[in-house]
mmCIF file with all atom_site columns, C-alpha atoms in Angstrom:
data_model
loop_
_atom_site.group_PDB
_atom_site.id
_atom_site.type_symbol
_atom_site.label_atom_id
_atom_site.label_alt_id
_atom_site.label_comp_id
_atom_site.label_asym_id
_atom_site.label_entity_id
_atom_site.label_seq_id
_atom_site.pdbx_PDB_ins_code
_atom_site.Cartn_x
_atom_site.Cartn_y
_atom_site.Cartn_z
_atom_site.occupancy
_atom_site.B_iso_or_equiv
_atom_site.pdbx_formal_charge
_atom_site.auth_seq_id
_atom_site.auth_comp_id
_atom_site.auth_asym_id
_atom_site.auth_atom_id
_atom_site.pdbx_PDB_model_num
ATOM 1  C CA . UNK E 1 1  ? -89.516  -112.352 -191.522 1.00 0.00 ? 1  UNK E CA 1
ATOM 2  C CA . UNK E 1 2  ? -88.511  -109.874 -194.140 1.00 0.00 ? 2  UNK E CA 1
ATOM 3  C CA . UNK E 1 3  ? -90.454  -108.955 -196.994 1.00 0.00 ? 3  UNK E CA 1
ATOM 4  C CA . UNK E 1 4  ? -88.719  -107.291 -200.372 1.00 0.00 ? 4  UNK E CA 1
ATOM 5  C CA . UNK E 1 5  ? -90.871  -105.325 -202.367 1.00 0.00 ? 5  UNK E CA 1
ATOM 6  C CA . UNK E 1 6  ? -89.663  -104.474 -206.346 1.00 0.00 ? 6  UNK E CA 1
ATOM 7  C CA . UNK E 1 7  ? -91.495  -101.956 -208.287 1.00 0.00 ? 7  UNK E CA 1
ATOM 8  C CA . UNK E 1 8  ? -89.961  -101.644 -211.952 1.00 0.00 ? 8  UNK E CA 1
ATOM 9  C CA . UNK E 1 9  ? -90.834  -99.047  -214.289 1.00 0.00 ? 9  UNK E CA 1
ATOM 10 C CA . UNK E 1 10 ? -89.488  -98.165  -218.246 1.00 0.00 ? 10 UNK E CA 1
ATOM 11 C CA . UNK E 1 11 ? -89.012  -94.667  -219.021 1.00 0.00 ? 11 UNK E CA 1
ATOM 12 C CA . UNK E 1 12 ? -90.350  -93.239  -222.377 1.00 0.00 ? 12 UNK E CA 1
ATOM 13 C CA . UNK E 1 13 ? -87.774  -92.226  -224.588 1.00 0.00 ? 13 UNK E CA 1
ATOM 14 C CA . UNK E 1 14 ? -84.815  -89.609  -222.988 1.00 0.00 ? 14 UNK E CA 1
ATOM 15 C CA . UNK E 1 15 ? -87.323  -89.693  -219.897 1.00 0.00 ? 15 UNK E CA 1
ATOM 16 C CA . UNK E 1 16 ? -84.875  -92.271  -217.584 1.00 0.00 ? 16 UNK E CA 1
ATOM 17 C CA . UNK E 1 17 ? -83.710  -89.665  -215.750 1.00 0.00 ? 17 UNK E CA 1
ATOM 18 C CA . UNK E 1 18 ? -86.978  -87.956  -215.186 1.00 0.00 ? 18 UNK E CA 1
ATOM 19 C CA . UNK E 1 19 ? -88.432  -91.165  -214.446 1.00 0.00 ? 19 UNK E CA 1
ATOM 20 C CA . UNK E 1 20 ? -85.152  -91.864  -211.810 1.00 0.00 ? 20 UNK E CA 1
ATOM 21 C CA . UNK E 1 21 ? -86.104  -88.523  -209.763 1.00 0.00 ? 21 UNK E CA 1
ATOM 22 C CA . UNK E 1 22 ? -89.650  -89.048  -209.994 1.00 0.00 ? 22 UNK E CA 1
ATOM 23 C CA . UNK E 1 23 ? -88.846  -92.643  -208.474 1.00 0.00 ? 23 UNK E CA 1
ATOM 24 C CA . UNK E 1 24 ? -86.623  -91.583  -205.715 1.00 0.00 ? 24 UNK E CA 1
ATOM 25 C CA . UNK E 1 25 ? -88.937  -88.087  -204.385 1.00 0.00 ? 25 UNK E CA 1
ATOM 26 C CA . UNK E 1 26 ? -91.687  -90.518  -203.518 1.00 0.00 ? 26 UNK E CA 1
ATOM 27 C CA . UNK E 1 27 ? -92.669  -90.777  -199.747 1.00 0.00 ? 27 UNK E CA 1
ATOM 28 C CA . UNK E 1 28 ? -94.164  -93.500  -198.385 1.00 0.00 ? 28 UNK E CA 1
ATOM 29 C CA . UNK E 1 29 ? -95.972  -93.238  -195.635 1.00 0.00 ? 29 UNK E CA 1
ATOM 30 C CA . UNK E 1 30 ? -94.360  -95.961  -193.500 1.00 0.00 ? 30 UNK E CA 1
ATOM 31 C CA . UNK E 1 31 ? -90.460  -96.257  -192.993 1.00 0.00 ? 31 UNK E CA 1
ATOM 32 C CA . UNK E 1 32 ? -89.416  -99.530  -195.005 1.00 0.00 ? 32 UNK E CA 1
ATOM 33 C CA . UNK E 1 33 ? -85.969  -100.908 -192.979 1.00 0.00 ? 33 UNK E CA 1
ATOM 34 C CA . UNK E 1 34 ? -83.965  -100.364 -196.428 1.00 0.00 ? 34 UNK E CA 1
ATOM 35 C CA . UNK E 1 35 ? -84.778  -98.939  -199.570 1.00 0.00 ? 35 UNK E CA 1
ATOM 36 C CA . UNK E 1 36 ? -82.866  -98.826  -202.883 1.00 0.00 ? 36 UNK E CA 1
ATOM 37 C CA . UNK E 1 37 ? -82.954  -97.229  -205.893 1.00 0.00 ? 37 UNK E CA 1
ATOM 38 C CA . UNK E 1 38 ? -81.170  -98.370  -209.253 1.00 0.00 ? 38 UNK E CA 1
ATOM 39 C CA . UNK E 1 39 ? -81.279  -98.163  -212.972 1.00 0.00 ? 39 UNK E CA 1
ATOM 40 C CA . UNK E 1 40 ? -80.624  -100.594 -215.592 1.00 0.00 ? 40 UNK E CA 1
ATOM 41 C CA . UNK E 1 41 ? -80.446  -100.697 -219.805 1.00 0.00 ? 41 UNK E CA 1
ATOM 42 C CA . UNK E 1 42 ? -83.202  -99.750  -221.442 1.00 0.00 ? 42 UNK E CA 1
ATOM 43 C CA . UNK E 1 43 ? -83.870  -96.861  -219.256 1.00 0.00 ? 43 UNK E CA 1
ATOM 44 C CA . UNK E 1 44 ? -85.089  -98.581  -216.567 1.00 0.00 ? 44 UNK E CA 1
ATOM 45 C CA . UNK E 1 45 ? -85.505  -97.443  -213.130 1.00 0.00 ? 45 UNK E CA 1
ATOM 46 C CA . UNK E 1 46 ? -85.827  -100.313 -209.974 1.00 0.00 ? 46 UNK E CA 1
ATOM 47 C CA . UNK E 1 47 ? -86.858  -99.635  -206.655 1.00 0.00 ? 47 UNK E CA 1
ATOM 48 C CA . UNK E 1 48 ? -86.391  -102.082 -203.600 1.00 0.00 ? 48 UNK E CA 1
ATOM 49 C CA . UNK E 1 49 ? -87.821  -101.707 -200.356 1.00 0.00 ? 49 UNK E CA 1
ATOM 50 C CA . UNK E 1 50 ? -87.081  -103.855 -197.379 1.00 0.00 ? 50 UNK E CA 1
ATOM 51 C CA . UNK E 1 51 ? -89.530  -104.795 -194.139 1.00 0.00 ? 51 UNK E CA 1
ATOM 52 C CA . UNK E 1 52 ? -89.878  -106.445 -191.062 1.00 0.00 ? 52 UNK E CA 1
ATOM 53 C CA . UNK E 1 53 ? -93.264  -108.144 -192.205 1.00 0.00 ? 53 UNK E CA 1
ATOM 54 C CA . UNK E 1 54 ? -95.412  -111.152 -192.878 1.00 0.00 ? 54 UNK E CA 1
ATOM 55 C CA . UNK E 1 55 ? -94.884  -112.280 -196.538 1.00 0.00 ? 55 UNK E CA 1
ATOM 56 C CA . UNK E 1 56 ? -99.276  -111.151 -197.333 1.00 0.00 ? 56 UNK E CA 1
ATOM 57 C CA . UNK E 1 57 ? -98.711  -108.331 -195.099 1.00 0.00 ? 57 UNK E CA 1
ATOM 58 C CA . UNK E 1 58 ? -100.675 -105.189 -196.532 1.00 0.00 ? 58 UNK E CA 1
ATOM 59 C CA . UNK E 1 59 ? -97.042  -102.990 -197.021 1.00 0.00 ? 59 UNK E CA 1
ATOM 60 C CA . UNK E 1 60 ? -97.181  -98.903  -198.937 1.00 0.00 ? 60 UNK E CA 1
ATOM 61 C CA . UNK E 1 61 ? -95.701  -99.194  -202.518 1.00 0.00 ? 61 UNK E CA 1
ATOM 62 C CA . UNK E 1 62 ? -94.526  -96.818  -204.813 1.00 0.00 ? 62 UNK E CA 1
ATOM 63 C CA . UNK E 1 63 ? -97.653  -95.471  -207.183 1.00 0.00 ? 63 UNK E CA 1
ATOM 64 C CA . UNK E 1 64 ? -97.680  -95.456  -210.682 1.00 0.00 ? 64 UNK E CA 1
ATOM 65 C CA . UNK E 1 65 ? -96.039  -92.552  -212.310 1.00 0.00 ? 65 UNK E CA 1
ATOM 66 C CA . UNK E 1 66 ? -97.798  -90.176  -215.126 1.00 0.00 ? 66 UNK E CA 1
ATOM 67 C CA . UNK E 1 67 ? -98.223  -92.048  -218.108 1.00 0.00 ? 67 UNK E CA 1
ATOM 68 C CA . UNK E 1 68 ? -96.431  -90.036  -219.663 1.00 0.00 ? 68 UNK E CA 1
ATOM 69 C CA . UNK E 1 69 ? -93.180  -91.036  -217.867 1.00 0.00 ? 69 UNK E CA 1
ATOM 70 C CA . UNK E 1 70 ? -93.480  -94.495  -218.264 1.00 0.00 ? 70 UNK E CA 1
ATOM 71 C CA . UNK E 1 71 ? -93.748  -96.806  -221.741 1.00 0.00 ? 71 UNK E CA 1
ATOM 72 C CA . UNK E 1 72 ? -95.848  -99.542  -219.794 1.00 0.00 ? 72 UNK E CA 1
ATOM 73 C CA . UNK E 1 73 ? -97.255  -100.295 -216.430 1.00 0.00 ? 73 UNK E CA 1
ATOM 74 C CA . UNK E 1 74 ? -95.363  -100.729 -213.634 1.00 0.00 ? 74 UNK E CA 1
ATOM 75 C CA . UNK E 1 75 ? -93.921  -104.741 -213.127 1.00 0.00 ? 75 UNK E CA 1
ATOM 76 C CA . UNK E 1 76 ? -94.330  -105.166 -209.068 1.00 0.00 ? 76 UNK E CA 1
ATOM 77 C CA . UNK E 1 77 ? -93.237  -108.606 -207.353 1.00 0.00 ? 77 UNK E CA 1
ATOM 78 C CA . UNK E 1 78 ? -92.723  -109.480 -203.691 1.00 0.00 ? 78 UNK E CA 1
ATOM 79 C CA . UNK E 1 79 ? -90.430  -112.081 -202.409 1.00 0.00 ? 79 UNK E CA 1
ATOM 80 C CA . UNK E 1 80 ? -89.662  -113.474 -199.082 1.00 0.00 ? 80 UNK E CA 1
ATOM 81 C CA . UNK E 1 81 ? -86.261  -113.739 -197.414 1.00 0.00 ? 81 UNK E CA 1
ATOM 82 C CA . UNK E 1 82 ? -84.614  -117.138 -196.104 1.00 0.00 ? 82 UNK E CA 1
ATOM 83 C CA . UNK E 1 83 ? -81.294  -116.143 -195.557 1.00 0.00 ? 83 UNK E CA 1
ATOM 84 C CA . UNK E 1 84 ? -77.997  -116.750 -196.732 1.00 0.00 ? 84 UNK E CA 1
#
């Protein structure tokens, strides 16, 4: 089964690309099998990571960055694949 992980985040004013580096320099400490990065209006910065894994498996995730960074906490969802 695959498992998608999406952590969102909303940079604080002319932090996006801040917030975009910050997003893509952080390890995890297990290899997902893909991993995206993206950005969207409203200075918003996406992260997808992909993994061979039970939908309730326990999986790393991206942290929360410095408040500072960020204009509100992090949105994080999972969601199961079933193919095309």
């Amino acid at each position: 089964m695959t498992v998608t992980l999406m952590w969102e985040a909303r940079a604080a004013d002319g932090r996006a690309a801040e917030l975009l580096e910050w997003a893509r320099a952080q390890p995890l400490p297990a290899r997902p099998v893909r991993r995206e990065t993206f950005t969207a209006p409203g200075d918003r910065v996406l992260v997808l990571t992909w993994w061979d894994a039970p939908y309730d498996a326990e999986l790393p995730e991206l942290p929360e960055p410095a408040g500072e960074l960020v204009t509100r906490p992090v949105h994080r969802w999972r969601f199961e694949s079933h193919g095309t």
